[in-house]
Amino acid sequence: MEIISLADLYSISPLLFLTLGAFGILIVDVFSKESWLRASYTSIFILAALSFAFQLADVAAPGKTAFWDAIYVDSFSIYFQVLILVGALLTVMLSHGRIAQEGVRSLGEFYALFLMSTIGAIIFVSAAEMVTLFLGLEIMSMALYCMCGSAVHSKDSAESALKYFFLGSFSSAFMLFGIALMYGVSGTLSLAESAAVLSSSNSGLVPIAVGFVLIGFVFKIGAVPLHFWAPDVYQGAPTTVTAYMACVVKAAAVGAALRVLWTSFGSDTLFGIWASAVWIIAALTMVVGNLVALRQRSLKRMLAYSSIAHAGYIMVAFLAPHQGGGSAVLFYIAVYTAMTLGAFGVVLAVASPHSSEPDADDIHRFQRLGYRNPVLAGCMTLFLLSLAGLPPGLAGLLGKFYVFNAAVQANYVGLAIIGVLCSAVSCYYYLRVIVAMYFIPKEESDSDSLAPLAPVSLPFAGVIGICAVAVVTLGLFPSILHDGAQFVIENF
Amino acid sequence: MSTSSYLTISIILFSIGTIGFVVRRNAIVVFMCVELMLNAVNLAFVAFARHHGSLEGEAAVFFVMVVAAAEAAVGLAIIIAVFRNHRSIETSDADHLRL
C-alpha cells in the first residue's frame, strides 16, 4: 500500500488546522487566562480551515475521494464544510464573554471540545464509507455531550448532558447496527459501492438496515418521533452550545443523511422503502414541532421546537431527489442557520446571564424590547419573520417555497399542503414574541422591573449583524446561493 | 457455526441491551446496556467479515471498540457530574427540565 500522498493530506487540510487548533488551545490555556485570547485563537484556526475549505473547491470533482475511498472531496462536502465552519465561527464570536457567565469555568477545554466537535461534523458530512461516517458522528457527539455539561455546577447543564448522552449513544448504537447489516448484505462499507448490491439484493435484512440507519439520522436531525431530547437539552445546555447544536450539528446531520439516503439508498427499489417512512416522519415533525411550540414560554424551548419544525420542512425535500429537492435542502439549511443563529444571539443578549433563574429566557424579558433596544428588537423581528416565512423575511419564505415546490413536483402534494398549513400555525408563536417586543402598553408590562440590558460587545453585534445581512441578502438575491446549490447537486 | 447463528446471538444481545435501556432507571445500568448494544454490533461485524472473507468488518470492530471506550470515559464523567448536582444517579430523578 502506498504512503499517504500529499493530495490526500491537502484534501483534509481544514481538518488538520482544526486539530492543530484543538490541541494548541490546551497549551495556550496553561499560559494565559485571558478569555478573549482563547476565543480569538479558536477563531483564527477556524478561519484558516475555512480558507482551505474554499481552496479545496478547485480540486473537487464529482465522486472524487481521498484516503482510499474514505472521504469525499466533492462540491457537496465542501458546501457543507463551509457552512459548518461559518456556523462554528459565528458561534465562537457569540460565546466570547457570555460562556463564562453561563457557568463554564474551563474555557480552554471548552474551545478544544468545540473544535473537536466541528472536526467530527466535517468528517460526518464528507465520509464516503460507513465506519468513517460513524466515527465522524461519534467525534461530533462525544465532544457535544461534554459541551452540554460544561457548566459543571448547574443542575440543568448536567441533566441535559445526561439526557443527550444516553439518547444519543442509544440512537447511534441503532445506526451502527444498521451499518453492520448493510455490510452483511453488501460485503462492503463504501457508500457508493454498497448502493448497487443493496438495490439488487432481496434479503430481508435490507429494510431493517435502512430503518436502523434512518433512526440514527432522525435522532441527530431532531425529527419526530426522536425529537423529545431536543427541548430539554437545548434549554439546559449553555445558550451558545444550544445555538451550535441547532445550527451546525443539524446542518451536518442533514448533509450526511442526504448523502447516505441518496447515494447508498438512492435506487428506486430502496427509495420505495424509505420514502414512506420519511413522508410520515416529515409530516409528524412539522405538525408536532409547530403545535407544541405554541405553548412554550421559554424562548430557548420555543426555538428548540421551531428547529424541530424546520427539520420537518427540510425532510420534505429529501423525497424529491430529481425535482430540485437537493438544492432546496442546501438553500434552506443555509438560510435556517443564519436566522436561527441570529435569533439565538438576540436571546443570549436579552436573557438573564444567570441561567439558573427559572425565567432566565422567559418571553416576558422581551417585553417592550423595541423601545429599550430598537436595533436588537429590529434584528429579532427580521429573524422571527424569516423563520415564520413572512415578508419582509423573504429568505425563509423562499426557502419554504423551494422545498414545497420540489415536493409538489415530486407528487407529494399532500405533504406540501401539511407543510404550508403548519407554517401558517407557526406564525402565531413567532409573532407572539414580536407583539411582546412592540405592542405591550407600558402600564401593562413589567419591563421596568427587568434589569437593564448588558451592553452588547463588538463580536456579538458582529454575529447578529452578519446573520441579519445574510437573511436580507438571501431574501433579495436568492440566486447567489441557489445557483451554487444547484451546481453542487448537479455534481453530486 | 453458520453466520446466521452468530447473527442470532448478536440480535439477542442487542435486544437485551435495548430492553434494558428502556426498562432500567439506574444510570450505570443504562450505560452498561448501551455498551452491550455496541458489543452486539461488534459480534455482527466479525460474523459478517468471516462470511464475506473480507477484513473490512474486522477493522470496523476496532473503531467501535475505541468509540465504546471513549463513550465510557465521557459517560462516567457525566454521571459523576449529575451525581454531584442531583445526589442521585437514578435517571428518573433527573427531571428538572420539563415540558
XYZ file of C-alpha atoms in Angstrom:
591
model
C 0.000 0.000 0.000
C 1.338 3.410 -0.915
C 2.229 6.033 1.660
C -0.309 8.795 2.305
C 0.009 11.236 -0.553
C 0.187 15.000 -0.273
C -3.020 15.276 -2.264
C -4.770 13.226 0.408
C -3.451 15.447 3.175
C -4.415 18.549 1.224
C -7.968 17.308 0.899
C -8.325 17.157 4.669
C -6.414 20.387 5.336
C -9.385 22.059 7.093
C -9.454 19.119 9.499
C -5.710 19.337 10.093
C -5.984 23.014 11.008
C -8.857 22.377 13.375
C -6.934 19.515 15.017
C -3.881 21.729 15.465
C -6.112 24.386 16.979
C -7.811 21.937 19.323
C -4.533 20.706 20.785
C -2.844 24.095 20.651
C -5.508 25.809 22.694
C -4.994 23.368 25.549
C -1.367 24.547 25.670
C -2.324 28.220 25.338
C -4.748 27.682 28.198
C -1.873 26.823 30.518
C -0.105 30.134 29.949
C -2.913 32.637 29.701
C -6.234 33.088 31.397
C -7.497 35.826 29.086
C -10.914 34.925 27.686
C -10.597 36.987 24.502
C -7.255 35.377 23.674
C -8.732 31.888 23.650
C -11.778 32.942 21.650
C -9.674 34.733 19.042
C -7.178 31.859 18.927
C -10.056 29.486 18.165
C -11.429 31.877 15.535
C -8.069 32.101 13.777
C -7.871 28.352 13.339
C -11.453 28.168 12.120
C -10.703 30.971 9.648
C -7.623 29.102 8.409
C -9.702 25.961 7.978
C -12.344 27.994 6.173
C -9.869 29.459 3.711
C -8.510 25.979 2.940
C -12.052 24.682 2.513
C -12.572 27.363 -0.139
C -9.278 26.378 -1.799
C -10.447 22.773 -1.957
C -13.220 23.790 -4.337
C -10.549 23.877 -7.081
C -9.608 20.216 -6.688
C -13.132 18.963 -6.068
C -14.717 16.691 -8.652
C -17.903 14.627 -8.659
C -17.364 11.356 -6.823
C -13.727 12.153 -6.063
C -12.420 10.534 -2.894
C -9.290 10.665 -0.775
C -7.665 8.264 1.701
C -8.615 5.096 -0.134
C -12.276 5.974 -0.595
C -12.829 7.140 2.975
C -13.531 10.849 2.399
C -15.386 12.589 -0.407
C -13.738 15.632 -1.979
C -16.696 16.894 -3.973
C -18.583 20.148 -4.048
C -21.299 18.730 -1.790
C -18.896 18.045 1.049
C -17.172 21.405 0.524
C -20.506 23.245 0.633
C -21.281 21.678 3.992
C -17.734 22.180 5.281
C -18.010 25.890 4.561
C -21.444 26.045 6.168
C -20.234 24.202 9.275
C -17.124 26.343 9.596
C -19.016 29.620 9.153
C -21.566 28.461 11.733
C -18.763 27.472 14.113
C -17.004 30.806 13.636
C -20.149 32.768 14.398
C -20.794 30.606 17.465
C -17.294 31.293 18.789
C -17.900 35.010 18.354
C -21.186 34.647 20.254
C -19.564 32.635 23.010
C -16.919 35.234 23.812
C -17.648 36.735 27.217
C -21.006 35.005 27.589
C -19.897 31.443 28.009
C -18.085 32.211 31.281
C -21.190 33.954 32.634
C -23.203 30.834 31.947
C -21.073 28.848 34.357
C -18.394 27.337 32.096
C -15.197 27.546 34.137
C -12.547 25.921 31.966
C -12.625 27.864 28.723
C -9.567 26.178 27.219
C -11.184 22.748 27.375
C -14.449 24.208 26.151
C -12.924 25.616 22.996
C -10.853 22.466 22.427
C -14.033 20.390 22.609
C -15.747 22.908 20.377
C -13.104 22.473 17.673
C -13.186 18.686 18.017
C -16.926 18.706 17.597
C -16.504 20.768 14.433
C -13.931 18.240 13.186
C -16.442 15.461 13.771
C -19.148 17.377 11.922
C -16.897 17.804 8.890
C -15.917 14.121 8.850
C -19.592 13.253 9.205
C -20.642 15.161 6.077
C -17.690 14.189 3.923
C -17.467 10.483 4.784
C -17.543 8.135 1.800
C -17.566 4.993 3.860
C -19.799 3.838 6.687
C -17.289 3.452 9.520
C -15.799 6.877 8.771
C -19.320 8.260 8.853
C -19.944 6.643 12.221
C -16.652 7.920 13.617
C -17.456 11.435 12.447
C -20.828 11.206 14.134
C -19.280 9.987 17.369
C -16.458 12.543 17.420
C -19.013 15.285 16.924
C -21.439 13.915 19.512
C -18.923 12.939 22.168
C -17.489 16.450 22.258
C -21.023 17.854 22.313
C -22.058 15.738 25.304
C -19.183 17.301 27.240
C -20.007 20.795 25.989
C -23.626 20.406 27.150
C -22.424 19.535 30.626
C -19.620 22.087 30.675
C -21.397 24.348 33.178
C -20.388 21.870 35.863
C -22.187 23.479 38.806
C -25.505 23.832 37.028
C -28.171 21.207 37.621
C -29.766 21.861 34.241
C -26.498 21.598 32.363
C -25.598 18.234 33.923
C -29.092 16.929 33.320
C -29.091 17.977 29.687
C -25.707 16.291 29.197
C -27.051 13.068 30.734
C -30.147 13.039 28.549
C -28.258 13.888 25.399
C -25.559 11.333 26.136
C -27.892 8.412 26.795
C -30.330 9.061 23.988
C -27.504 9.961 21.604
C -25.474 6.833 22.241
C -28.643 4.728 22.128
C -29.585 6.015 18.701
C -26.049 5.747 17.360
C -25.967 2.119 18.505
C -29.014 1.568 16.302
C -27.317 3.318 13.433
C -24.219 1.175 13.907
C -26.317 -1.981 13.841
C -27.837 -0.745 10.597
C -24.337 -0.228 9.225
C -23.340 -3.758 10.261
C -26.401 -5.169 8.476
C -25.611 -3.128 5.367
C -22.116 -4.560 5.447
C -23.526 -8.020 5.923
C -25.743 -7.745 2.866
C -23.360 -5.915 0.545
C -19.924 -7.041 1.758
C -18.569 -3.514 1.509
C -18.612 -0.430 3.706
C -18.290 2.054 0.867
C -21.402 4.211 0.382
C -21.205 4.194 -3.398
C -20.292 0.523 -3.864
C -22.941 -0.752 -1.479
C -25.694 1.026 -3.438
C -25.680 -1.413 -6.364
C -25.577 -4.549 -4.190
C -28.239 -3.280 -1.788
C -30.696 -2.445 -4.535
C -30.400 -5.814 -6.275
C -30.500 -7.812 -3.058
C -33.818 -9.240 -1.916
C -32.571 -10.063 1.561
C -34.980 -9.305 4.380
C -32.148 -7.531 6.184
C -32.142 -4.599 3.760
C -35.284 -2.845 5.052
C -34.074 -3.366 8.645
C -30.690 -1.882 7.773
C -32.310 1.113 6.068
C -34.636 1.620 9.023
C -31.878 1.446 11.643
C -29.609 3.846 9.773
C -32.574 6.180 9.396
C -33.160 6.071 13.180
C -29.666 7.437 13.769
C -30.195 10.302 11.341
C -33.687 11.129 12.554
C -32.317 11.476 16.071
C -29.465 13.788 15.102
C -31.688 15.910 12.862
C -34.144 16.112 15.753
C -37.223 14.894 13.912
C -40.335 13.340 15.484
C -40.572 10.656 16.952
C -36.959 11.004 18.169
C -37.172 14.712 18.985
C -38.025 14.590 22.696
C -34.428 15.151 23.783
C -34.130 18.422 21.894
C -36.188 20.811 24.069
C -34.649 19.574 27.328
C -31.115 19.569 26.008
C -31.491 22.922 24.251
C -32.864 24.513 27.400
C -30.387 23.016 29.843
C -27.187 23.486 27.848
C -25.341 26.838 27.829
C -27.005 29.027 25.186
C -24.004 29.160 22.858
C -23.866 25.367 22.846
C -27.583 25.356 22.064
C -27.036 27.688 19.131
C -24.232 25.434 17.912
C -26.429 22.328 18.189
C -29.382 23.948 16.477
C -27.313 25.188 13.529
C -24.039 23.387 12.919
C -24.947 19.943 14.215
C -28.271 19.972 12.439
C -26.624 21.078 9.193
C -24.073 18.261 9.484
C -26.773 15.684 10.167
C -28.868 16.887 7.247
C -25.857 16.752 4.922
C -24.855 13.257 5.979
C -28.436 11.981 5.841
C -28.875 13.373 2.347
C -25.646 11.740 1.232
C -26.486 8.306 2.613
C -30.131 8.310 1.552
C -29.393 9.459 -1.978
C -26.147 7.562 -2.552
C -26.448 4.221 -0.777
C -30.236 4.035 -0.653
C -30.802 6.036 -3.821
C -32.012 3.320 -6.183
C -35.717 3.152 -6.995
C -36.374 -0.020 -5.016
C -34.729 1.336 -1.877
C -36.334 4.755 -2.340
C -39.671 2.991 -2.066
C -38.613 1.558 1.300
C -37.608 4.768 2.997
C -39.818 7.276 1.171
C -42.986 6.336 3.035
C -41.129 6.393 6.368
C -39.657 9.811 5.631
C -43.100 11.025 4.497
C -44.627 10.118 7.869
C -41.641 11.441 9.823
C -41.662 14.767 7.969
C -45.422 15.224 8.390
C -45.313 14.346 12.108
C -42.289 16.564 12.656
C -43.937 19.597 11.098
C -47.194 19.081 12.980
C -45.787 18.216 16.411
C -42.953 20.766 16.292
C -45.250 23.644 15.436
C -48.130 22.689 17.728
C -46.000 22.166 20.826
C -44.077 25.371 20.146
C -47.343 27.268 20.586
C -47.388 26.768 24.325
C -43.741 27.486 25.158
C -42.840 30.499 27.279
C -39.096 29.873 27.394
C -37.573 31.307 24.240
C -34.889 28.621 24.132
C -37.551 25.911 24.245
C -39.603 27.729 21.636
C -36.616 27.902 19.313
C -35.939 24.225 20.034
C -39.432 23.287 18.845
C -39.083 25.699 15.952
C -35.865 23.921 14.948
C -37.728 20.595 15.132
C -40.398 22.024 12.834
C -37.786 23.282 10.380
C -36.184 19.825 10.372
C -39.573 18.624 9.150
C -39.629 21.121 6.275
C -36.118 20.066 5.273
C -37.031 16.384 5.311
C -39.880 17.070 2.883
C -37.293 17.915 0.250
C -35.480 14.593 0.852
C -38.324 12.982 -1.078
C -37.635 14.916 -4.279
C -34.147 13.829 -5.390
C -34.765 14.553 -9.063
C -37.129 17.517 -8.749
C -34.877 20.152 -7.204
C -35.103 18.776 -3.666
C -31.323 18.805 -3.245
C -30.805 22.471 -3.998
C -33.858 23.260 -1.858
C -32.263 21.479 1.111
C -28.920 23.233 0.623
C -30.572 26.647 0.332
C -32.898 26.036 3.257
C -30.225 24.802 5.633
C -28.015 27.842 4.957
C -30.872 30.296 5.475
C -32.013 28.370 8.525
C -28.507 28.550 10.006
C -28.363 32.331 9.535
C -31.764 33.063 11.029
C -31.549 30.608 13.915
C -28.042 31.707 14.920
C -29.204 35.319 14.809
C -32.277 34.564 16.907
C -30.200 32.687 19.486
C -27.780 35.617 19.535
C -30.582 38.017 20.451
C -31.912 35.590 23.073
C -28.420 35.430 24.542
C -28.268 39.226 24.711
C -31.704 39.632 26.288
C -31.921 36.593 28.588
C -30.589 36.773 32.102
C -26.934 35.717 32.283
C -27.841 33.676 35.366
C -29.338 30.702 33.581
C -30.264 29.095 36.910
C -33.158 31.554 37.252
C -36.336 29.742 36.212
C -37.464 32.580 33.946
C -33.998 33.356 32.551
C -35.165 33.288 28.927
C -38.883 33.758 29.506
C -40.841 35.706 26.925
C -41.644 38.496 29.408
C -37.998 39.542 29.286
C -38.636 40.596 25.686
C -41.424 42.981 26.654
C -41.000 46.431 25.118
C -37.566 45.464 23.747
C -38.498 47.582 20.721
C -38.221 50.672 22.946
C -35.413 49.504 25.193
C -33.090 48.449 22.378
C -34.572 49.167 18.929
C -31.682 47.670 16.915
C -31.723 44.347 18.732
C -35.507 44.205 18.501
C -35.405 45.059 14.801
C -32.946 42.231 14.099
C -35.010 39.803 16.178
C -38.119 40.801 14.221
C -36.315 40.108 10.969
C -35.137 36.674 12.153
C -38.546 35.690 13.503
C -40.414 36.845 10.399
C -37.928 34.954 8.278
C -38.380 31.821 10.399
C -42.135 32.206 10.013
C -41.730 32.775 6.278
C -43.494 36.144 6.250
C -42.336 39.197 4.303
C -40.031 41.081 4.787
C -38.259 37.925 5.943
C -38.083 36.780 2.328
C -35.214 34.349 2.783
C -37.283 31.993 4.929
C -40.230 32.356 2.581
C -38.123 31.468 -0.460
C -36.588 28.517 1.367
C -40.057 27.156 2.081
C -41.101 27.868 -1.500
C -38.202 25.840 -2.943
C -38.898 22.941 -0.563
C -42.644 22.758 -1.161
C -42.232 23.365 -4.868
C -39.895 20.357 -5.062
C -42.400 18.292 -3.072
C -45.276 19.217 -5.396
C -43.215 18.400 -8.478
C -42.386 15.010 -6.989
C -46.132 14.395 -6.494
C -46.143 14.830 -2.739
C -48.938 17.404 -2.816
C -50.442 16.220 0.468
C -47.165 16.711 2.301
C -46.741 20.179 0.804
C -50.240 21.139 1.982
C -49.475 19.915 5.522
C -46.258 21.930 5.417
C -47.968 25.145 4.314
C -50.678 24.758 6.974
C -48.050 24.123 9.630
C -46.052 27.176 8.687
C -49.247 29.204 8.951
C -49.649 27.872 12.502
C -46.033 28.753 13.241
C -46.759 32.454 12.608
C -48.618 32.555 15.916
C -45.674 31.778 18.159
C -43.172 33.819 16.214
C -45.459 36.833 16.108
C -46.168 36.496 19.822
C -42.566 37.488 20.530
C -42.859 40.443 18.151
C -46.059 41.532 19.882
C -44.264 41.340 23.230
C -41.409 43.459 21.871
C -43.528 46.260 20.384
C -47.202 46.203 21.246
C -47.438 45.790 25.012
C -48.522 49.098 26.584
C -46.098 50.486 29.123
C -48.516 50.236 32.046
C -49.239 46.542 31.391
C -45.646 45.481 31.052
C -43.211 44.706 33.813
C -40.239 45.757 31.703
C -39.295 48.404 34.286
C -38.644 45.703 36.841
C -36.209 43.925 34.492
C -32.525 44.557 34.882
C -31.195 46.855 32.131
C -29.612 45.002 29.209
C -25.891 44.496 29.389
C -24.071 46.406 26.641
C -23.633 44.305 23.516
C -19.989 43.544 22.761
C -18.463 44.056 19.340
C -18.115 40.399 18.195
C -21.606 39.804 19.475
C -23.043 42.679 17.467
C -20.988 41.389 14.514
C -22.692 37.986 14.622
C -26.184 39.446 14.769
C -25.254 41.914 12.012
C -23.793 39.201 9.756
C -26.849 36.998 10.242
C -29.218 39.901 9.530
C -27.288 40.886 6.390
C -27.255 37.251 5.246
C -31.003 36.886 5.765
C -31.759 40.142 3.888
C -29.343 39.394 1.046
C -30.548 35.829 0.541
C -34.101 37.112 0.564
C -33.472 39.731 -2.106
C -30.930 37.859 -4.240
C -31.602 34.147 -3.629
C -29.877 33.188 -6.868
C -26.460 33.901 -5.280
C -26.857 30.822 -3.141
C -29.456 28.862 -5.063
C -27.398 28.728 -8.262
C -24.457 27.479 -6.220
C -26.674 24.886 -4.569
C -27.896 23.693 -7.962
C -24.291 23.396 -9.149
C -23.438 21.348 -6.061
C -26.342 18.981 -6.644
C -25.527 18.576 -10.343
C -22.044 17.456 -9.272
C -23.371 15.205 -6.509
C -21.410 -22.488 13.301
C -23.031 -20.639 10.454
C -23.208 -16.887 10.069
C -26.885 -16.871 10.898
C -26.282 -18.376 14.366
C -23.772 -15.634 15.174
C -26.221 -13.085 13.852
C -28.971 -14.530 16.044
C -26.807 -14.191 19.152
C -25.959 -10.663 18.106
C -29.627 -9.762 17.694
C -30.484 -11.312 21.064
C -27.726 -9.313 22.788
C -28.804 -6.148 21.011
C -32.409 -6.693 22.095
C -31.374 -7.294 25.714
C -29.458 -4.025 25.580
C -32.408 -2.173 24.062
C -34.907 -3.550 26.578
C -32.563 -2.833 29.465
C -32.071 0.729 28.241
C -35.816 1.309 28.216
C -36.669 -0.506 31.441
C -33.868 0.278 33.882
C -33.556 3.575 35.761
C -30.044 3.395 37.236
C -27.703 5.444 35.060
C -24.819 2.949 35.349
C -27.011 0.031 34.304
C -28.473 2.039 31.426
C -24.942 2.824 30.359
C -23.967 -0.867 30.515
C -26.933 -1.623 28.260
C -25.615 0.789 25.644
C -22.213 -0.919 25.828
C -23.936 -4.276 25.378
C -25.613 -2.960 22.235
C -22.278 -1.801 20.816
C -20.700 -5.182 21.530
C -23.618 -6.969 19.908
C -22.847 -4.937 16.786
C -19.189 -5.956 17.054
C -20.208 -9.600 17.001
C -22.320 -8.975 13.895
C -19.394 -7.218 12.206
C -16.998 -10.084 12.885
C -19.530 -12.692 11.759
C -20.171 -10.816 8.521
C -16.450 -10.302 7.954
C -15.902 -14.055 8.171
C -18.902 -14.660 5.937
C -17.569 -12.356 3.213
C -13.934 -13.275 3.830
C -13.029 -9.595 3.954
C -11.118 -7.687 6.618
C -13.187 -4.504 6.493
C -15.652 -5.708 9.092
C -12.911 -6.758 11.495
C -11.233 -3.364 11.141
C -14.573 -1.738 11.900
C -14.672 -3.622 15.207
C -11.510 -1.885 16.391
C -13.025 1.503 15.698
C -16.214 0.569 17.501
C -14.141 -0.557 20.498
C -12.372 2.804 20.544
C -15.721 4.593 20.382
C -17.063 2.435 23.216
C -14.019 3.249 25.353
C -14.394 6.971 24.689
C -18.066 6.681 25.461
C -17.241 5.053 28.790
C -14.937 7.924 29.742
C -17.406 10.624 28.752
C -20.433 8.793 30.107
C -18.974 8.111 33.552
C -17.805 11.722 33.800
C -21.306 12.927 33.008
C -22.818 10.508 35.522
C -20.460 11.881 38.189
C -21.437 15.455 37.282
C -25.102 14.509 37.598
C -24.476 12.813 40.945
C -22.761 15.929 42.302
C -25.718 18.112 41.303
C -28.641 15.807 41.984
C -27.240 13.471 44.695
C -28.667 10.541 42.728
C -27.941 8.589 39.583
C -31.494 7.411 39.004
C -32.439 8.717 35.570
C -35.985 9.333 36.839
C -34.597 11.893 39.327
C -33.112 13.978 36.527
C -36.414 15.622 35.679
C -35.724 19.277 36.361
C -36.218 20.225 32.724
C -39.814 19.633 31.812
C -42.231 20.289 29.015
